Coordinates of C-alpha atoms and ligand atoms in Angstrom, one line a residue:
X1 CA 48.7 -9.2 -1.8
X2 CA 45.1 -10.4 -2.1
X3 CA 42.6 -7.7 -1.3
X4 CA 39.4 -8.4 0.5
X5 CA 36.1 -6.5 0.8
X6 CA 35.9 -5.2 4.4
X7 CA 32.3 -6.4 4.5
X8 CA 32.8 -9.8 3.1
X9 CA 36.1 -11.6 2.9
X10 CA 34.7 -14.0 0.4
X11 CA 34.9 -11.2 -2.1
X12 CA 38.6 -11.3 -3.0
X13 CA 40.4 -9.4 -5.8
X14 CA 44.0 -9.1 -7.0
X15 CA 45.2 -5.5 -6.9
X16 CA 44.7 -4.7 -10.7
X17 CA 41.1 -5.7 -10.5
X18 CA 40.6 -3.9 -7.2
X19 CA 42.0 -0.7 -8.6
X20 CA 39.7 -1.0 -11.7
X21 CA 36.6 -1.7 -9.5
X22 CA 37.3 0.9 -6.8
X23 CA 34.6 -0.2 -4.5
X24 CA 33.6 -3.8 -3.7
X25 CA 30.2 -4.9 -4.9
X26 CA 28.7 -4.9 -1.4
X27 CA 29.9 -1.4 -0.8
X28 CA 32.9 -2.5 1.2
X29 CA 36.4 -1.3 0.6
X30 CA 39.3 -3.5 -0.7
X31 CA 41.9 -4.0 2.0
X32 CA 44.8 -6.4 2.7
X33 CA 44.5 -8.7 5.7
X34 CA 46.3 -7.7 8.9
X35 CA 48.5 -10.8 8.9
X36 CA 49.6 -10.3 5.3
X37 CA 50.9 -6.9 6.1
X38 CA 52.7 -8.1 9.2
X39 CA 54.3 -10.9 7.2
X40 CA 55.5 -8.4 4.6
X41 CA 57.3 -6.3 7.1
X42 CA 60.5 -4.5 6.0
X43 CA 63.6 -3.9 7.9
X44 CA 64.0 -0.2 7.4
X45 CA 67.8 -0.5 7.9
X46 CA 68.0 -2.0 4.4
X47 CA 66.2 1.0 2.9
X48 CA 68.5 3.8 4.1
X49 CA 70.1 4.3 0.7
X50 CA 66.8 4.4 -1.1
X51 CA 65.5 7.5 -2.9
X52 CA 61.8 8.1 -3.1
X53 CA 61.2 6.1 -6.2
X54 CA 63.1 3.1 -5.0
X55 CA 61.1 3.1 -1.7
X56 CA 57.9 3.4 -3.7
X57 CA 58.9 0.5 -5.9
X58 CA 59.7 -1.8 -3.0
X59 CA 56.4 -1.1 -1.3
X60 CA 54.4 -1.4 -4.5
X61 CA 56.1 -4.7 -5.3
X62 CA 54.9 -6.2 -2.0
X63 CA 51.3 -5.0 -2.1
X64 CA 50.6 -4.7 -5.9
X65 CA 52.2 -8.0 -6.6
X66 CA 50.3 -8.6 -9.9
X67 CA 52.1 -5.6 -11.5
X68 CA 55.4 -6.4 -13.0
X69 CA 58.5 -4.6 -11.9
X70 CA 58.8 -2.8 -15.2
X71 CA 55.1 -1.8 -15.0
X72 CA 55.6 -0.3 -11.6
X73 CA 58.8 1.5 -12.5
X74 CA 57.0 3.1 -15.5
X75 CA 54.1 4.1 -13.3
X76 CA 56.4 5.7 -10.7
X77 CA 58.5 7.7 -13.1
X78 CA 55.6 8.9 -15.2
X79 CA 53.8 10.1 -12.0
X80 CA 56.6 11.8 -10.2
X81 CA 58.4 13.6 -13.0
X82 CA 55.8 16.4 -12.6
X83 CA 56.7 17.4 -9.1
X84 CA 58.8 20.4 -8.3
X85 CA 61.9 18.9 -6.7
X86 CA 63.9 22.1 -6.9
X87 CA 64.1 22.6 -3.2
X88 CA 65.5 19.3 -1.9
X89 CA 65.7 16.9 -4.8
X90 CA 62.9 14.7 -3.5
X91 CA 59.2 15.0 -4.1
X92 CA 58.3 15.1 -0.4
X93 CA 61.1 17.0 1.5
X94 CA 61.3 17.0 5.3
X95 CA 62.2 20.4 6.9
X96 CA 62.7 21.6 10.4
X97 CA 60.0 23.6 12.2
X98 CA 61.1 24.6 15.7
X99 CA 62.2 21.4 17.4
X100 CA 60.1 19.3 15.1
X101 CA 59.7 18.4 11.5
X102 CA 57.5 19.3 8.6
X103 CA 56.9 16.7 5.9
X104 CA 56.1 18.9 2.9
X105 CA 53.6 17.0 0.7
X106 CA 52.5 19.9 -1.4
X107 CA 55.1 20.2 -4.2
X108 CA 53.0 18.3 -6.8
X109 CA 51.1 19.7 -9.8
X110 CA 48.1 21.0 -7.9
X111 CA 49.9 22.0 -4.6
X112 CA 48.1 19.5 -2.3
X113 CA 49.2 16.2 -0.8
X114 CA 46.6 14.4 -2.9
X115 CA 48.9 14.8 -5.9
X116 CA 51.2 12.1 -4.4
X117 CA 48.5 9.5 -5.0
X118 CA 46.5 11.1 -7.8
X119 CA 49.4 11.4 -10.2
X120 CA 50.1 7.7 -9.9
X121 CA 46.5 6.3 -9.7
X122 CA 45.9 7.0 -13.5
X123 CA 49.1 5.1 -14.2
X124 CA 48.1 2.1 -12.1
X125 CA 44.6 2.2 -13.6
X126 CA 45.7 2.3 -17.3
X127 CA 48.4 -0.3 -16.7
X128 CA 45.9 -2.6 -15.0
X129 CA 43.4 -1.9 -17.8
X130 CA 45.8 -2.7 -20.6
X131 CA 46.9 -6.0 -19.1
X132 CA 43.3 -7.1 -18.8
X133 CA 42.7 -6.3 -22.5
X134 CA 39.4 -4.7 -21.7
X135 CA 37.6 -2.8 -24.4
X136 CA 35.2 -1.0 -22.2
X137 CA 35.6 2.6 -21.0
X138 CA 36.3 3.6 -17.4
X139 CA 34.2 6.3 -15.9
X140 CA 35.6 7.9 -12.7
X141 CA 33.3 9.6 -10.3
X142 CA 35.0 11.6 -7.6
X143 CA 33.6 13.5 -4.6
X144 CA 35.8 16.2 -3.4
X145 CA 36.1 18.5 -0.4
X146 CA 38.4 20.6 -2.6
X147 CA 41.8 19.2 -3.2
X148 CA 41.0 15.7 -4.5
X149 CA 39.0 17.2 -7.3
X150 CA 41.7 19.2 -9.0
X151 CA 44.4 16.6 -8.3
X152 CA 42.2 13.9 -10.0
X153 CA 41.3 16.2 -12.9
X154 CA 44.9 16.9 -13.5
X155 CA 46.0 13.3 -13.1
X156 CA 43.4 11.9 -15.5
X157 CA 43.4 14.7 -18.0
X158 CA 43.3 13.3 -21.6
X159 CA 44.0 9.7 -20.3
X160 CA 42.8 7.3 -23.0
X161 CA 39.6 5.3 -22.3
X162 CA 38.9 7.2 -19.1
X163 CA 36.3 9.8 -18.4
X164 CA 36.1 11.7 -15.1
X165 CA 33.4 13.8 -13.3
X166 CA 34.2 15.6 -10.1
X167 CA 31.5 16.7 -7.7
X168 CA 32.2 19.4 -5.1
X169 CA 30.0 21.2 -2.6
X170 CA 29.0 24.6 -3.8
X171 CA 30.1 26.6 -0.8
X172 CA 32.4 24.1 0.8
X173 CA 35.7 25.0 -1.0
X174 CA 38.1 27.9 -1.1
X175 CA 38.0 30.4 -4.0
X176 CA 41.3 29.1 -5.4
X177 CA 40.2 25.5 -5.1
X178 CA 37.0 26.3 -7.0
X179 CA 38.9 28.2 -9.7
X180 CA 41.4 25.3 -10.0
X181 CA 38.5 22.9 -10.8
X182 CA 36.4 25.2 -12.9
X183 CA 39.3 26.0 -15.3
X184 CA 40.2 22.3 -15.8
X185 CA 41.0 21.5 -19.4
X186 CA 41.0 18.1 -21.1
X187 CA 38.7 16.2 -23.5
X188 CA 37.5 13.8 -20.9
X189 CA 36.8 15.9 -17.8
X190 CA 33.7 17.5 -16.3
X191 CA 33.1 19.3 -13.0
X192 CA 29.8 19.7 -11.2
X193 CA 28.9 21.7 -8.0
X194 CA 26.4 20.1 -5.8
X195 CA 23.9 22.0 -3.6
X196 CA 25.1 20.3 -0.4
X197 CA 28.2 19.5 1.6
X198 CA 31.0 17.0 1.1
X199 CA 29.2 14.2 2.8
X200 CA 26.4 14.6 0.2
X201 CA 29.0 14.4 -2.6
X202 CA 30.5 11.3 -1.1
X203 CA 27.1 9.7 -0.5
X204 CA 26.0 10.4 -4.1
X205 CA 29.1 8.7 -5.5
X206 CA 28.7 5.7 -3.2
X207 CA 25.0 5.4 -4.1
X208 CA 25.7 5.6 -7.8
X209 CA 28.1 2.7 -7.5
X210 CA 25.6 0.4 -5.9
X211 CA 22.5 1.6 -7.9
X212 CA 21.1 -1.4 -9.8
X213 CA 19.6 0.7 -12.5
X214 CA 22.9 2.5 -13.2
X215 CA 24.7 -0.9 -13.1
X216 CA 22.5 -2.0 -15.9
X217 CA 23.0 1.1 -18.0
X218 CA 26.7 0.7 -17.5
X219 CA 26.7 -2.8 -18.8
X220 CA 24.5 -1.9 -21.8
X221 CA 27.0 0.9 -22.7
X222 CA 30.2 -1.0 -21.9
X223 CA 31.3 1.4 -19.2
X224 CA 33.0 0.5 -15.9
X225 CA 32.6 2.8 -13.0
X226 CA 35.6 3.5 -10.8
X227 CA 36.7 5.9 -8.2
X228 CA 39.6 8.3 -7.6
X229 CA 38.6 8.8 -3.9
X230 CA 40.7 7.3 -1.2
X231 CA 38.2 4.4 -1.1
X232 CA 40.2 3.2 -4.1
X233 CA 43.2 1.1 -2.8
X234 CA 45.3 2.6 -5.6
X235 CA 45.0 5.9 -3.8
X236 CA 45.9 4.6 -0.4
X237 CA 49.0 2.6 -1.1
X238 CA 51.1 5.4 -2.7
X239 CA 50.6 7.4 0.6
X240 CA 52.5 4.7 2.6
X241 CA 55.7 5.6 0.8
X242 CA 56.3 9.1 2.4
X243 CA 56.0 7.7 5.9
X244 CA 59.0 5.4 5.0
X245 CA 60.9 8.0 3.1
X246 CA 60.6 10.7 5.7
X247 CA 61.9 8.3 8.3
X248 CA 64.8 7.3 6.1
X249 CA 65.6 11.0 5.5
X250 CA 65.6 11.8 9.2
X251 CA 68.0 8.9 9.9
X252 CA 70.2 10.0 7.0
X253 CA 70.2 13.7 8.2
X254 CA 71.2 12.4 11.7
X255 CA 68.1 13.9 13.2
X256 CA 67.1 10.6 14.7
X257 CA 68.9 7.2 15.3
X258 CA 67.9 4.1 13.4
X259 CA 64.9 2.5 15.1
X260 CA 64.1 5.5 17.2
X261 CA 60.3 5.9 17.4
X262 CA 58.7 9.0 16.0
X263 CA 55.2 10.4 15.9
X264 CA 53.3 11.6 12.9
X265 CA 50.7 14.3 13.2
X266 CA 48.1 14.1 10.4
X267 CA 45.5 16.6 9.5
X268 CA 42.6 14.3 8.9
X269 CA 39.3 14.3 7.0
X270 CA 38.5 11.0 5.2
X271 CA 41.1 9.1 7.3
X272 CA 43.0 8.1 4.2
X273 CA 46.3 9.8 4.9
X274 CA 46.6 8.6 8.5
X275 CA 45.5 5.1 7.6
X276 CA 48.4 4.9 5.2
X277 CA 50.5 5.8 8.2
X278 CA 49.1 2.9 10.2
X279 CA 49.9 0.5 7.3
X280 CA 53.4 2.0 7.2
X281 CA 53.7 1.1 10.9
X282 CA 52.6 -2.5 10.3
X283 CA 55.1 -2.6 7.4
X284 CA 58.0 -1.6 9.6
X285 CA 58.3 2.2 10.1
X286 CA 59.1 2.7 13.8
X287 CA 56.1 4.8 14.7
X288 CA 55.1 5.5 18.3
X289 CA 51.8 7.4 17.8
X290 CA 49.8 8.5 14.9
X291 CA 48.1 11.7 16.0
X292 CA 44.7 12.3 14.3
X293 CA 44.2 16.0 14.0
X294 CA 40.7 17.3 13.3
X295 CA 39.2 20.7 13.1
X296 CA 35.8 21.6 14.7
X297 CA 34.3 18.7 12.9
X298 CA 35.8 16.5 15.5
X299 CA 33.9 13.2 15.0
X300 CA 37.2 11.3 14.9
X301 CA 38.5 12.9 18.1
X302 CA 35.4 11.7 19.9
X303 CA 35.7 8.3 18.3
X304 CA 39.3 7.7 19.3
X305 CA 38.5 8.8 22.9
X306 CA 35.2 7.0 23.4
X307 CA 34.7 4.3 20.8
X308 CA 31.5 5.9 19.7
X309 CA 31.3 7.2 16.2
X310 CA 28.4 9.6 15.9
X311 CA 27.9 11.7 12.8
X312 CA 24.6 13.2 14.1
X313 CA 25.9 16.7 14.5
X314 CA 26.1 19.9 12.6
X315 CA 28.8 20.1 9.9
X316 CA 30.8 23.3 10.4
X317 CA 32.3 25.2 7.5
X318 CA 35.9 26.0 8.6
X319 CA 39.0 27.6 7.1
X320 CA 40.3 24.0 6.6
X321 CA 37.6 22.9 4.2
X322 CA 39.4 19.7 3.1
X323 CA 38.7 18.4 6.6
X324 CA 35.0 19.4 6.8
X325 CA 33.8 15.8 6.8
X326 CA 31.6 13.8 9.1
X327 CA 31.8 10.4 7.5
X328 CA 35.4 9.3 7.3
X329 CA 35.4 6.4 4.8
X330 CA 38.8 4.9 5.5
X331 CA 38.0 4.3 9.1
X332 CA 36.3 1.2 7.8
X333 CA 39.6 -0.2 6.7
X334 CA 41.2 0.5 10.1
X335 CA 38.3 -1.3 11.8
X336 CA 38.9 -4.3 9.4
X337 CA 42.6 -4.4 10.2
X338 CA 42.5 -4.1 14.0
X339 CA 39.6 -6.5 14.3
X340 CA 41.6 -9.1 12.4
X341 CA 39.5 -9.0 9.3
X342 CA 36.1 -9.4 11.1
X343 CA 34.0 -8.7 8.1
X344 CA 30.7 -9.5 9.8
X345 CA 31.4 -6.9 12.5
X346 CA 32.3 -4.3 9.9
X347 CA 29.2 -5.0 7.9
X348 CA 27.1 -4.5 11.1
X349 CA 28.8 -1.3 12.1
X350 CA 28.4 0.2 8.6
X351 CA 24.7 -0.8 8.6
X352 CA 24.3 1.0 11.9
X353 CA 26.1 4.0 10.4
X354 CA 23.8 4.1 7.5
X355 CA 20.7 3.6 9.6
X356 CA 21.3 5.6 12.7
X357 CA 24.4 7.7 11.7
X358 CA 26.2 6.1 14.6
X359 CA 28.0 3.0 15.8
X360 CA 30.0 1.9 18.8
X361 CA 33.0 -0.5 19.2
X362 CA 33.9 -2.6 22.2
X363 CA 36.6 -1.8 24.7
X364 CA 39.0 -4.4 23.3
X365 CA 39.0 -2.8 19.9
X366 CA 39.1 0.7 21.3
X367 CA 42.2 -0.2 23.3
X368 CA 43.9 -1.5 20.2
X369 CA 43.1 1.8 18.5
X370 CA 44.4 3.8 21.4
X371 CA 47.7 1.8 21.3
X372 CA 48.3 3.4 17.9
X373 CA 46.3 6.6 17.7
X374 CA 45.6 9.7 19.7
X375 CA 42.9 12.2 18.7
X376 CA 42.9 16.0 19.2
X377 CA 41.1 18.8 17.5
X378 CA 41.9 22.5 17.0
X379 CA 39.4 25.3 16.7
X380 CA 39.4 27.9 14.0
X381 CA 40.8 30.6 16.4
X382 CA 43.5 28.3 17.5
X383 CA 44.5 27.7 13.9
X384 CA 44.7 31.4 13.1
X385 CA 46.8 32.0 16.2
X386 CA 49.1 29.0 15.3
X387 CA 49.7 30.4 11.8
X388 CA 50.6 33.7 13.2
X389 CA 52.9 32.3 15.9
X390 CA 54.7 30.0 13.5
X391 CA 55.4 32.9 11.3
X392 CA 56.8 35.0 14.1
X393 CA 58.6 32.2 15.9
X394 CA 60.0 30.1 13.1
X395 CA 59.4 32.2 10.1
X396 CA 57.4 29.4 8.5
X397 CA 54.1 29.9 6.8
X398 CA 51.8 27.0 7.1
X399 CA 48.4 26.5 5.5
X400 CA 45.2 26.2 7.5
X401 CA 45.1 22.4 7.5
X402 CA 48.7 22.1 8.5
X403 CA 48.0 24.6 11.3
X404 CA 45.3 22.2 12.7
X405 CA 48.0 19.5 12.9
X406 CA 50.5 21.9 14.5
X407 CA 48.1 22.9 17.2
X408 CA 47.2 19.3 17.9
X409 CA 50.9 18.5 18.3
X410 CA 51.1 21.3 20.9
X411 CA 48.1 19.8 22.8
X412 CA 49.8 16.4 22.7
X413 CA 53.0 17.9 24.1
X414 CA 51.1 19.7 26.8
X415 CA 49.4 16.4 27.8
X416 CA 52.3 14.0 27.6
X417 CA 55.4 16.2 27.8
X418 CA 57.1 13.5 25.7
X419 CA 60.4 13.9 23.8
X420 CA 59.4 11.7 20.9
X421 CA 60.2 13.6 17.7
X422 CA 57.1 14.8 15.9
X423 CA 56.7 15.0 12.1
X424 CA 53.8 17.1 11.0
X425 CA 52.3 16.3 7.6
X426 CA 52.0 19.6 5.7
X427 CA 49.2 18.8 3.3
X428 CA 48.7 22.0 1.2
X429 CA 50.6 25.0 0.0
X430 CA 49.7 28.1 2.0
X431 CA 48.9 29.8 -1.3
X432 CA 46.0 27.5 -1.8
X433 CA 44.3 29.1 1.2
X434 CA 46.0 32.4 0.8
X435 CA 43.3 34.7 2.1
X436 CA 42.9 32.9 5.5
X437 CA 46.6 32.5 5.9
X438 CA 47.3 36.1 5.1
X439 CA 44.6 37.3 7.4
X440 CA 46.1 35.2 10.2
X441 CA 49.5 36.9 10.0
X442 CA 48.6 40.4 9.0
X443 CA 45.8 42.5 10.5
X444 CA 45.3 44.7 7.4
X445 CA 42.1 44.5 5.5
X446 CA 42.3 42.4 2.4
X447 CA 38.7 42.7 1.3
X448 CA 39.5 44.7 -1.7
X449 CA 42.4 42.5 -2.9
X450 CA 41.7 39.6 -5.2
X451 CA 43.4 36.3 -4.5
X452 CA 46.2 37.0 -6.9
X453 CA 47.1 40.2 -5.1
X454 CA 47.0 38.2 -1.9
X455 CA 49.6 35.8 -3.5
X456 CA 51.9 38.7 -4.0
X457 CA 51.4 40.0 -0.5
X458 CA 52.1 36.6 1.0
X459 CA 55.0 36.2 -1.3
X460 CA 56.6 39.3 0.1
X461 CA 56.4 37.9 3.6
X462 CA 58.1 34.5 2.9
X463 CA 60.7 32.8 0.8
X464 CA 58.2 30.2 -0.2
X465 CA 57.6 30.5 -3.9
X466 CA 54.2 30.9 -5.5
X467 CA 53.5 27.6 -7.1
X468 CA 53.3 27.9 -10.9
X469 CA 50.0 26.1 -11.3
X470 CA 48.3 28.6 -8.9
X471 CA 49.9 31.6 -10.4
X472 CA 48.8 30.6 -13.9
X473 CA 45.1 30.4 -12.8
X474 CA 44.8 34.1 -13.3
X475 CA 44.8 33.7 -17.1
X476 CA 42.6 30.6 -17.3
X477 CA 39.0 30.6 -18.5
X478 CA 36.2 29.2 -16.4
X479 CA 34.8 26.2 -18.3
X480 CA 32.5 24.7 -15.7
X481 CA 29.7 26.6 -14.0
X482 CA 27.0 23.9 -13.4
X483 CA 25.3 23.8 -10.0
X484 CA 23.0 20.7 -9.7
X485 CA 20.8 19.2 -7.0
X486 CA 21.5 15.8 -5.6
X487 CA 18.9 14.2 -7.9
X488 CA 20.0 16.1 -11.0
X489 CA 23.5 14.7 -10.5
X490 CA 22.3 11.1 -11.0
X491 CA 20.7 12.1 -14.3
X492 CA 23.9 13.9 -15.3
X493 CA 25.9 10.7 -14.6
X494 CA 23.4 8.5 -16.5
X495 CA 23.6 10.8 -19.5
X496 CA 27.4 10.7 -19.5
X497 CA 27.3 6.9 -19.4
X498 CA 25.0 6.8 -22.4
X499 CA 27.0 9.2 -24.6
X500 CA 30.3 7.5 -23.9
Ligands
PLP1 C1 42.3 15.8 1.8 C2 43.1 16.7 2.7 C3 43.2 16.4 4.1 C4 42.6 15.2 4.7 O1 43.2 14.0 4.3 P1 42.4 12.6 4.5 O2 43.2 11.6 3.8 O3 41.1 12.8 3.8 O4 42.2 12.4 5.9 C5 44.0 17.3 4.8 N1 44.5 18.4 4.3 C6 44.4 18.7 3.0 C7 45.0 20.0 2.5 C8 43.7 17.9 2.2 O5 43.5 18.2 0.9

């Protein structure tokens, strides 16, 4: 499919180029057109015998049409061989939780759902790169609220012709998340803490991409900037696959009938995961509602309910830090799709967002959003209670982000009393947020335990294994300790470009 800048449909790229570029030159995001997705619709009946990799291949063939089938097959097998499939023989198993379902997306190499896309993005990028015969170097800048960073560092480790720097907010991530990043090995990786929050990190990266001076320095040094954030279309498309595959699995397990509609409840930050769900719906997954679950940073809940997006509010630090975000980048793609590719409108809205921190959509667009999405949020106390209840009721231990989704599902059920089956996206291993999870289910005092002792305590309560990558952190050396201000970060990047 051709991919268009959301802010100017005259800027068109084929997928390989869009993946290399990351962001469009006007700051827009590359996105397929609504009608192209509708025209590519699958009949899910023909996919029932697919395993994960087959489903992935069929979806990539439609969207990333300038990749050959062999190229795609290679990308898929290289990416997904590193997942732990011991539990169910698939990289994203579906399990039961009460009367509903949990889509477990955290069995990858860094124990967060970001692995599904960030193991394959480097494959797409190097494949695209090779076929373009480029001799320049790619420099990947990544802003992270915690999980993207490590997943990207792991995915791009020692990849030829690629350098990567990850920026994370000093106080905005869990101990384990921080340790995962600080101990990253590889001859092409660097990690920087920013004095600020995730939105500052994201703004920094976007600013660097469009900075004319930095553009010049890149050209002089033969470096191309790219992104591992979900603004890169190569991040988004792999996430469509598990919406299909989980539906296929539920039909095959006889939990639902073919073409029954189901809901997905998605713990949301940057709106990447849930947007992939919307694209899956356009491509043929029988989805009733996509439920956007937020924590106290409930900008999206307000937006879905009122049509007003207003980031002028305090950013709360919560126990679900990967969702502590006020500017959800991928919403721009949703607006592009539901407005039938109205690039002028998107350009204006994004200008308003930049200028006033705020924009408003009309009732027609809002009603189209409401046809597909519902928005709820859960407070920190509600999450703690939910983790505890789920442990007692269903003997399941869910992480702090998944708990937000679970609580939002309960709020939806209270409001609508519907019997549509719900699939909750479980986005991280509970071990990644071990301290808050443990405190939720056990009243003892853990102040004197380090995170690794907490692993053992949680392990004793559950049959969920401690993921190997987290367990091994204990013996790893901290390699990155830099804390920089916003302005120092730009100099850091310029320096990196020059020594490449
Ligand atoms: C990134 C992340 C989210 C939010 O996903 P988006 O695609 O940014 O909406 C939710 N939970 C966890 C654990 C994450 O790492």
